[in-house]
Coordinates of C-alpha atoms and ligand atoms in Angstrom, one line a residue:
X114 CA -31.4 27.4 15.5
X115 CA -34.5 27.9 13.4
X116 CA -35.4 25.6 10.7
X117 CA -37.2 26.7 7.7
X118 CA -39.3 24.5 5.3
X119 CA -37.0 24.0 1.8
X120 CA -38.2 26.4 -1.1
X121 CA -39.0 29.4 1.6
X122 CA -39.7 32.4 -0.3
X123 CA -37.7 34.8 2.2
X124 CA -38.2 38.8 2.0
X125 CA -34.6 39.7 1.2
X126 CA -31.4 37.5 1.3
X127 CA -27.9 38.0 -0.3
X128 CA -27.4 37.4 -3.8
X129 CA -23.7 37.0 -4.8
X130 CA -22.0 38.1 -8.0
X131 CA -19.4 35.8 -8.4
X132 CA -16.2 37.5 -8.1
X133 CA -16.5 38.0 -4.2
X134 CA -14.4 34.6 -3.9
X135 CA -11.8 36.4 -5.8
X136 CA -11.3 38.9 -3.4
X137 CA -11.7 36.4 -0.3
X138 CA -9.5 33.9 -1.6
X139 CA -6.6 36.2 -2.0
X140 CA -6.9 37.9 1.4
X141 CA -6.7 34.4 2.2
X142 CA -3.5 33.2 0.2
X143 CA -2.2 37.0 1.3
X144 CA -2.9 36.1 5.2
X145 CA -4.6 39.4 5.1
X146 CA -7.7 37.4 7.6
X147 CA -7.8 40.5 9.6
X148 CA -8.9 44.0 10.3
X149 CA -6.3 45.3 8.0
X150 CA -5.5 44.1 4.8
X151 CA -6.0 46.1 1.1
X152 CA -9.8 45.0 0.5
X153 CA -10.2 47.5 2.4
X154 CA -8.6 50.6 0.9
X155 CA -10.4 49.0 -1.9
X156 CA -13.5 49.1 -0.8
X157 CA -13.8 52.5 0.3
X158 CA -12.3 53.5 -3.1
X159 CA -15.1 51.7 -4.6
X160 CA -17.6 53.6 -2.1
X161 CA -16.4 56.4 -2.8
X162 CA -16.5 55.8 -6.7
X163 CA -20.3 54.6 -6.7
X164 CA -21.4 57.5 -4.6
X165 CA -19.4 60.4 -5.4
X166 CA -18.5 61.1 -1.7
X167 CA -15.1 62.0 -1.0
X168 CA -14.8 59.9 1.7
X169 CA -15.8 56.3 2.8
X170 CA -14.7 54.4 6.2
X171 CA -15.7 50.7 6.2
X172 CA -17.2 49.6 9.2
X173 CA -18.7 46.4 10.7
X174 CA -22.2 47.6 10.9
X175 CA -24.7 50.3 10.0
X176 CA -25.3 50.5 13.3
X177 CA -21.8 51.4 14.6
X178 CA -21.7 53.9 11.4
X179 CA -24.6 55.5 13.5
X180 CA -23.1 55.4 16.7
X181 CA -19.6 57.1 14.8
X182 CA -21.4 59.6 12.9
X183 CA -23.3 61.2 15.8
X184 CA -20.0 61.1 18.1
X185 CA -18.5 63.0 15.1
X186 CA -21.0 65.7 15.0
X187 CA -20.2 65.9 18.6
X188 CA -23.5 64.7 20.3
X189 CA -22.9 63.8 23.8
X190 CA -24.9 62.6 26.8
X191 CA -28.0 64.7 27.6
X192 CA -28.6 66.4 24.0
X193 CA -31.6 65.7 22.2
X194 CA -31.5 64.0 18.5
X195 CA -34.2 64.5 15.9
X196 CA -35.2 61.2 14.4
X197 CA -37.2 59.8 12.1
X198 CA -39.9 57.9 13.8
X199 CA -40.8 55.4 10.8
X200 CA -37.5 53.2 10.9
X201 CA -35.8 50.3 12.0
X202 CA -34.5 50.5 15.7
X203 CA -31.3 50.9 14.6
X204 CA -31.6 54.2 13.6
X205 CA -32.2 55.4 17.3
X206 CA -30.0 52.7 19.4
X207 CA -27.0 54.5 18.9
X208 CA -28.5 57.7 20.3
X209 CA -29.8 56.0 23.5
X210 CA -25.9 54.8 23.4
X211 CA -24.6 58.0 23.4
X212 CA -26.5 59.0 26.7
X213 CA -28.6 61.2 24.1
X214 CA -32.2 61.3 23.7
X215 CA -34.0 60.6 20.3
X216 CA -37.1 62.7 19.3
X217 CA -39.1 61.7 17.1
X218 CA -40.0 63.2 14.1
X219 CA -43.6 61.6 11.4
X220 CA -43.1 61.1 7.9
X221 CA -44.9 63.2 5.1
X222 CA -47.1 60.4 2.8
X223 CA -45.0 61.2 -0.8
X224 CA -42.2 59.4 0.3
X225 CA -43.0 57.7 3.8
X226 CA -39.6 60.0 4.9
X227 CA -39.3 62.8 7.6
X228 CA -41.9 65.6 7.3
X229 CA -40.3 68.7 6.5
X230 CA -42.9 71.0 8.3
X231 CA -43.0 68.4 11.1
X232 CA -39.3 68.0 11.4
X233 CA -39.8 72.6 11.1
X234 CA -42.7 72.2 14.0
X235 CA -40.6 70.2 16.0
X236 CA -37.3 72.3 16.0
X237 CA -39.4 75.4 17.0
X238 CA -41.0 73.4 20.1
X239 CA -37.9 72.4 21.0
X240 CA -35.8 75.4 21.0
X241 CA -39.0 77.4 22.7
X242 CA -38.4 74.3 26.0
X243 CA -34.6 75.5 25.5
X244 CA -33.5 72.4 24.1
X245 CA -31.5 73.0 20.2
X246 CA -31.7 69.7 18.8
X247 CA -27.7 68.7 18.5
X248 CA -28.7 66.9 15.4
X249 CA -31.2 65.6 12.8
X250 CA -31.4 62.0 11.7
X251 CA -33.3 61.3 8.7
X252 CA -33.5 57.8 7.0
X253 CA -34.3 57.0 3.2
X254 CA -36.2 54.0 4.0
X255 CA -37.2 51.3 1.9
X256 CA -34.4 53.1 -0.5
X257 CA -37.0 56.2 -1.3
X258 CA -35.1 59.0 -0.8
X259 CA -36.6 61.7 1.8
X260 CA -37.2 64.9 0.7
X261 CA -33.9 66.3 1.2
X262 CA -34.0 70.1 -0.4
X263 CA -36.7 71.1 1.9
X264 CA -35.5 68.9 4.7
X265 CA -31.7 70.4 4.5
X266 CA -33.1 73.6 4.0
X267 CA -34.7 73.7 7.5
X268 CA -31.9 72.2 9.0
X269 CA -29.7 74.9 7.9
X270 CA -32.0 77.5 9.1
X271 CA -31.4 76.3 12.4
X272 CA -27.9 75.3 11.9
X273 CA -28.3 72.0 12.6
X274 CA -26.2 69.1 11.3
X275 CA -27.9 65.9 9.1
X276 CA -26.5 62.6 8.8
X277 CA -28.6 60.6 6.3
X278 CA -29.4 57.0 7.4
X279 CA -29.3 55.6 4.0
X280 CA -29.0 51.8 5.3
X281 CA -31.7 50.9 3.2
X282 CA -30.7 53.2 0.2
X283 CA -27.4 52.7 -1.5
X284 CA -27.5 54.0 -4.8
X285 CA -30.6 55.5 -4.9
X286 CA -30.9 59.2 -5.9
X287 CA -32.3 62.7 -5.5
X288 CA -32.0 65.0 -8.0
X289 CA -29.2 63.6 -9.6
X290 CA -27.2 62.7 -6.2
X291 CA -26.0 59.4 -4.3
X292 CA -28.2 59.6 -1.0
X293 CA -25.8 59.8 1.6
X294 CA -23.8 62.6 0.4
X295 CA -25.9 65.6 0.9
X296 CA -25.7 65.5 4.5
X297 CA -22.8 66.1 6.6
X298 CA -22.5 62.4 7.0
X299 CA -24.3 59.4 5.3
X300 CA -24.3 56.3 6.3
X301 CA -24.8 52.5 4.2
X302 CA -25.3 49.0 5.8
X303 CA -24.2 46.1 4.3
X304 CA -26.0 43.3 6.5
X305 CA -27.4 40.4 5.0
X306 CA -30.9 41.6 4.0
X307 CA -29.4 44.7 2.0
X308 CA -29.3 45.7 -1.6
X309 CA -25.4 44.4 -1.5
X310 CA -23.9 42.8 1.9
X311 CA -20.6 42.1 3.2
X312 CA -22.6 39.4 5.5
X313 CA -22.7 42.0 7.8
X314 CA -20.8 45.3 7.7
X315 CA -21.5 49.2 6.7
X316 CA -19.7 52.4 5.9
X317 CA -19.8 56.3 7.1
X318 CA -19.0 58.5 4.2
X319 CA -18.4 62.4 4.3
X320 CA -16.9 65.1 2.0
X321 CA -14.9 66.2 5.2
X322 CA -11.4 64.9 5.4
X323 CA -11.3 65.6 9.2
X324 CA -14.6 63.6 9.7
X325 CA -13.1 60.5 7.9
X326 CA -9.9 60.5 9.5
X327 CA -11.4 60.8 13.1
X328 CA -14.0 57.9 12.3
X329 CA -11.2 55.9 11.3
X330 CA -9.1 56.6 14.6
X331 CA -12.6 56.0 16.7
X332 CA -13.1 52.9 14.9
X333 CA -9.7 51.5 15.5
X334 CA -9.6 52.3 19.5
X335 CA -8.6 55.7 19.3
X336 CA -4.9 54.4 19.1
X337 CA -2.8 57.9 19.7
X338 CA 0.8 58.0 17.2
X339 CA 2.9 56.5 19.5
X340 CA 5.1 53.2 19.0
X341 CA 3.5 51.9 22.0
X342 CA -0.1 51.8 22.7
X343 CA -1.3 55.0 24.0
X344 CA -5.0 56.2 24.2
X345 CA -5.9 59.7 25.5
X346 CA -9.7 58.8 24.2
X347 CA -12.4 56.4 24.2
X348 CA -12.5 54.6 21.2
X349 CA -14.2 51.1 19.5
X350 CA -13.7 48.4 17.6
X351 CA -15.6 49.1 14.9
X352 CA -13.4 48.4 11.9
X353 CA -14.8 46.0 8.7
X354 CA -12.4 43.0 8.3
X355 CA -10.7 42.7 5.3
X356 CA -12.3 39.2 4.6
X357 CA -16.0 40.8 4.4
X358 CA -14.3 44.0 2.7
X359 CA -13.4 41.5 -0.1
X360 CA -17.1 40.5 -0.7
X361 CA -18.1 43.9 -0.6
X362 CA -15.7 44.6 -3.6
X363 CA -17.6 41.9 -5.4
X364 CA -20.9 42.9 -4.5
X365 CA -20.6 46.6 -5.1
X366 CA -19.3 45.5 -8.8
X367 CA -22.9 44.0 -9.4
X368 CA -25.3 47.1 -7.5
X369 CA -26.4 48.4 -10.7
X370 CA -27.5 45.2 -11.3
X371 CA -29.2 44.8 -8.4
X372 CA -30.6 48.2 -8.4
X373 CA -32.1 47.1 -11.7
X374 CA -33.7 43.5 -10.5
X375 CA -35.0 45.1 -7.4
X376 CA -36.9 47.9 -9.5
X377 CA -37.9 45.0 -11.9
X378 CA -39.8 43.1 -9.0
X379 CA -41.4 46.2 -7.8
X380 CA -42.6 47.0 -11.7
X381 CA -43.6 43.4 -11.7
X382 CA -45.7 43.6 -8.6
X383 CA -47.2 46.8 -9.6
X384 CA -48.3 45.8 -12.9
X385 CA -50.0 42.4 -11.3
X386 CA -51.9 43.8 -8.2
X387 CA -52.1 47.7 -8.5
X388 CA -55.3 47.7 -10.1
X389 CA -56.9 45.3 -7.4
X390 CA -59.3 47.5 -5.6
X391 CA -57.9 48.6 -2.2
X392 CA -54.3 48.0 -2.7
X393 CA -52.0 51.0 -3.3
X394 CA -48.0 51.1 -4.0
X395 CA -45.7 54.5 -3.5
X396 CA -44.5 55.9 -6.4
X397 CA -41.3 57.5 -6.7
X398 CA -41.9 61.5 -6.9
X399 CA -40.2 63.5 -9.5
X400 CA -36.4 63.8 -9.1
X401 CA -36.1 60.9 -6.8
X402 CA -34.9 57.3 -8.0
X403 CA -35.3 54.9 -5.7
X404 CA -33.4 51.7 -5.3
X405 CA -36.4 49.6 -4.6
X406 CA -35.0 47.6 -1.7
X407 CA -38.4 46.6 -0.9
X408 CA -41.5 46.5 -2.4
X409 CA -44.2 47.6 -0.2
X410 CA -48.1 47.5 -0.6
X411 CA -50.7 49.3 1.6
X412 CA -54.0 48.0 2.1
X413 CA -57.3 50.2 2.4
X414 CA -59.5 49.4 5.5
X415 CA -62.1 48.6 3.0
X416 CA -61.0 45.3 2.3
X417 CA -62.6 42.5 4.0
X418 CA -59.3 41.0 5.5
X419 CA -56.2 42.5 7.4
X420 CA -52.5 42.5 6.4
X421 CA -52.0 40.2 8.9
X422 CA -54.3 37.6 7.8
X423 CA -52.6 38.0 4.5
X424 CA -49.4 37.4 6.2
X425 CA -50.4 34.2 7.7
X426 CA -52.0 33.2 4.4
X427 CA -48.5 33.6 2.7
X428 CA -46.9 32.3 5.7
X429 CA -48.9 28.8 5.0
X430 CA -47.3 29.1 1.5
X431 CA -43.9 29.1 2.9
X432 CA -43.6 32.8 1.7
X433 CA -42.2 35.7 4.0
X434 CA -44.4 38.4 4.2
X435 CA -43.8 41.0 6.8
X436 CA -45.5 44.4 8.0
X437 CA -44.0 47.4 7.5
X438 CA -41.4 48.7 9.9
X439 CA -43.4 49.6 13.6
X440 CA -42.7 53.6 14.0
X441 CA -40.5 54.1 16.8
X442 CA -42.9 56.7 18.8
X443 CA -45.2 53.3 19.1
X444 CA -42.2 51.5 19.9
X445 CA -42.1 50.4 24.0
X446 CA -38.4 50.9 24.3
X447 CA -39.4 54.9 23.2
X448 CA -42.5 55.2 25.3
X449 CA -41.1 58.4 27.3
X450 CA -39.4 59.8 24.1
X451 CA -41.1 63.2 22.6
X452 CA -42.3 62.4 19.2
X453 CA -44.3 65.5 16.4
X454 CA -46.8 64.2 14.4
X455 CA -49.9 62.8 13.3
X456 CA -49.2 59.2 13.6
X457 CA -49.2 58.6 9.8
X458 CA -46.5 56.0 9.8
X459 CA -48.9 54.2 13.0
X460 CA -51.6 53.7 10.2
X461 CA -49.0 52.4 7.6
X462 CA -47.8 49.9 9.7
X463 CA -51.3 48.8 10.5
X464 CA -51.9 48.6 7.0
X465 CA -49.0 47.8 5.1
X466 CA -47.0 44.9 4.1
X467 CA -43.2 44.1 2.4
X468 CA -43.1 41.7 -0.3
X469 CA -40.1 39.3 -1.2
X470 CA -38.1 41.4 -3.0
X471 CA -34.9 39.0 -3.3
X472 CA -32.9 40.2 -6.6
X473 CA -32.5 36.6 -6.9
X474 CA -36.1 35.6 -7.2
X475 CA -37.0 33.4 -9.7
X476 CA -39.9 34.4 -12.1
X477 CA -41.5 31.5 -10.7
X478 CA -40.9 32.5 -7.3
X479 CA -42.0 36.0 -8.2
X480 CA -45.2 34.5 -9.5
X481 CA -46.1 32.4 -7.0
X482 CA -46.1 35.2 -4.2
X483 CA -48.3 37.3 -6.9
X484 CA -50.9 34.1 -7.3
X485 CA -51.2 33.7 -3.8
X486 CA -51.4 37.7 -3.0
X487 CA -54.5 37.6 -5.8
X488 CA -56.0 35.0 -4.4
X489 CA -56.1 36.7 -1.0
X490 CA -56.6 39.9 -2.3
X491 CA -59.4 39.4 -4.7
X492 CA -61.3 37.1 -1.6
X493 CA -61.5 40.3 0.0
X494 CA -62.4 42.8 -2.3
X495 CA -65.0 45.2 -1.1
X496 CA -67.6 44.2 -3.5
X497 CA -66.7 41.0 -3.3
Ligands
PLP670 C1 -30.2 48.1 8.7 C2 -30.6 49.2 9.2 C3 -29.3 49.9 10.1 C4 -28.3 49.3 10.6 O1 -27.5 48.6 9.6 P1 -26.5 47.0 10.6 O2 -25.6 47.1 9.4 O3 -27.7 46.0 10.5 O4 -26.3 47.5 11.9 C5 -29.6 51.2 9.8 N1 -31.0 51.8 9.7 C6 -31.7 51.2 8.7 C7 -33.0 52.3 8.3 C8 -31.5 50.0 8.9 O5 -32.5 49.4 7.9

């Protein structure tokens, strides 16, 4: 059991919209306390409405959604999957579940997501080795859309299908399109730390009916059509519960509000801290709209401090700050995996911090975080 001092300011916590209880209460009253019930198609309908995807399948985690997506694309044991290195491990783990091998691709500096040129380099190198990658698993990290136009052009040129891991990027847009809808399959997470939550949950979206049907089939133990339990394929217990889907329906109602609030938090931090020497932010490239799930800062080496000492100083004030994701190519789990790039994300990892970004962060708490950050950063100024 973890005990925190009261008043702690967390990185990202759930934020109820108010109407979740209506959906949940109705489910309890009608006894739909199950992985079946009206909130599931309701939630899926709402996801389609919000994303303009044709089909959505509600699942019990984003990780499960990635696992199914890989199978829908026919990825099998021994295959290679080109995967963003700069991400949370949940992107890459499902590749291992299948017995396939992730090959990691470095990010570019404008979005911190998979670099199209490095992707091409990786594909050409794998082809030379006689290994055609089975799919591309790219991430929209921290809500920032990846350079989809360029990435999809490379994917198309080599005829490799794309999965968009939009776990952190629900509601982000690329050239007017919702992220998750431009690849063959997109996935979202509704884990408790994400921009909206079902407590735990995820979804798979696609424009292809056959893929959506197959996803639902696999997620519900691959039951063949028969009056008894008949199975000709291995299946999974990956369906979201109707209770959680009810939470999701209430949460989706306020998604736009949550995006606005997270973006305002980003703007506040930027306005307050940007002028400090050695502190930088990630601006939105033209055509990208980020949900700003987390606000991150990068500290220059010239500062007379380290991101870790700043993290510790704010921890003393009961404020949670975190290093950026440690890239997969630096993880012990993947020490033997192929990797293409120049360690850009490794440098980000050693210089970056994620700041408290909950949509329900009070003005008072936000000011408090900024006050302590300023104290630390100004004291460490190169000219100080
Ligand atoms: C959270 C997250 C996932 C996994 O989602 P879960 O719902 O926690 O399984 C996958 N990829 C990224 C980038 C994430 O941040």
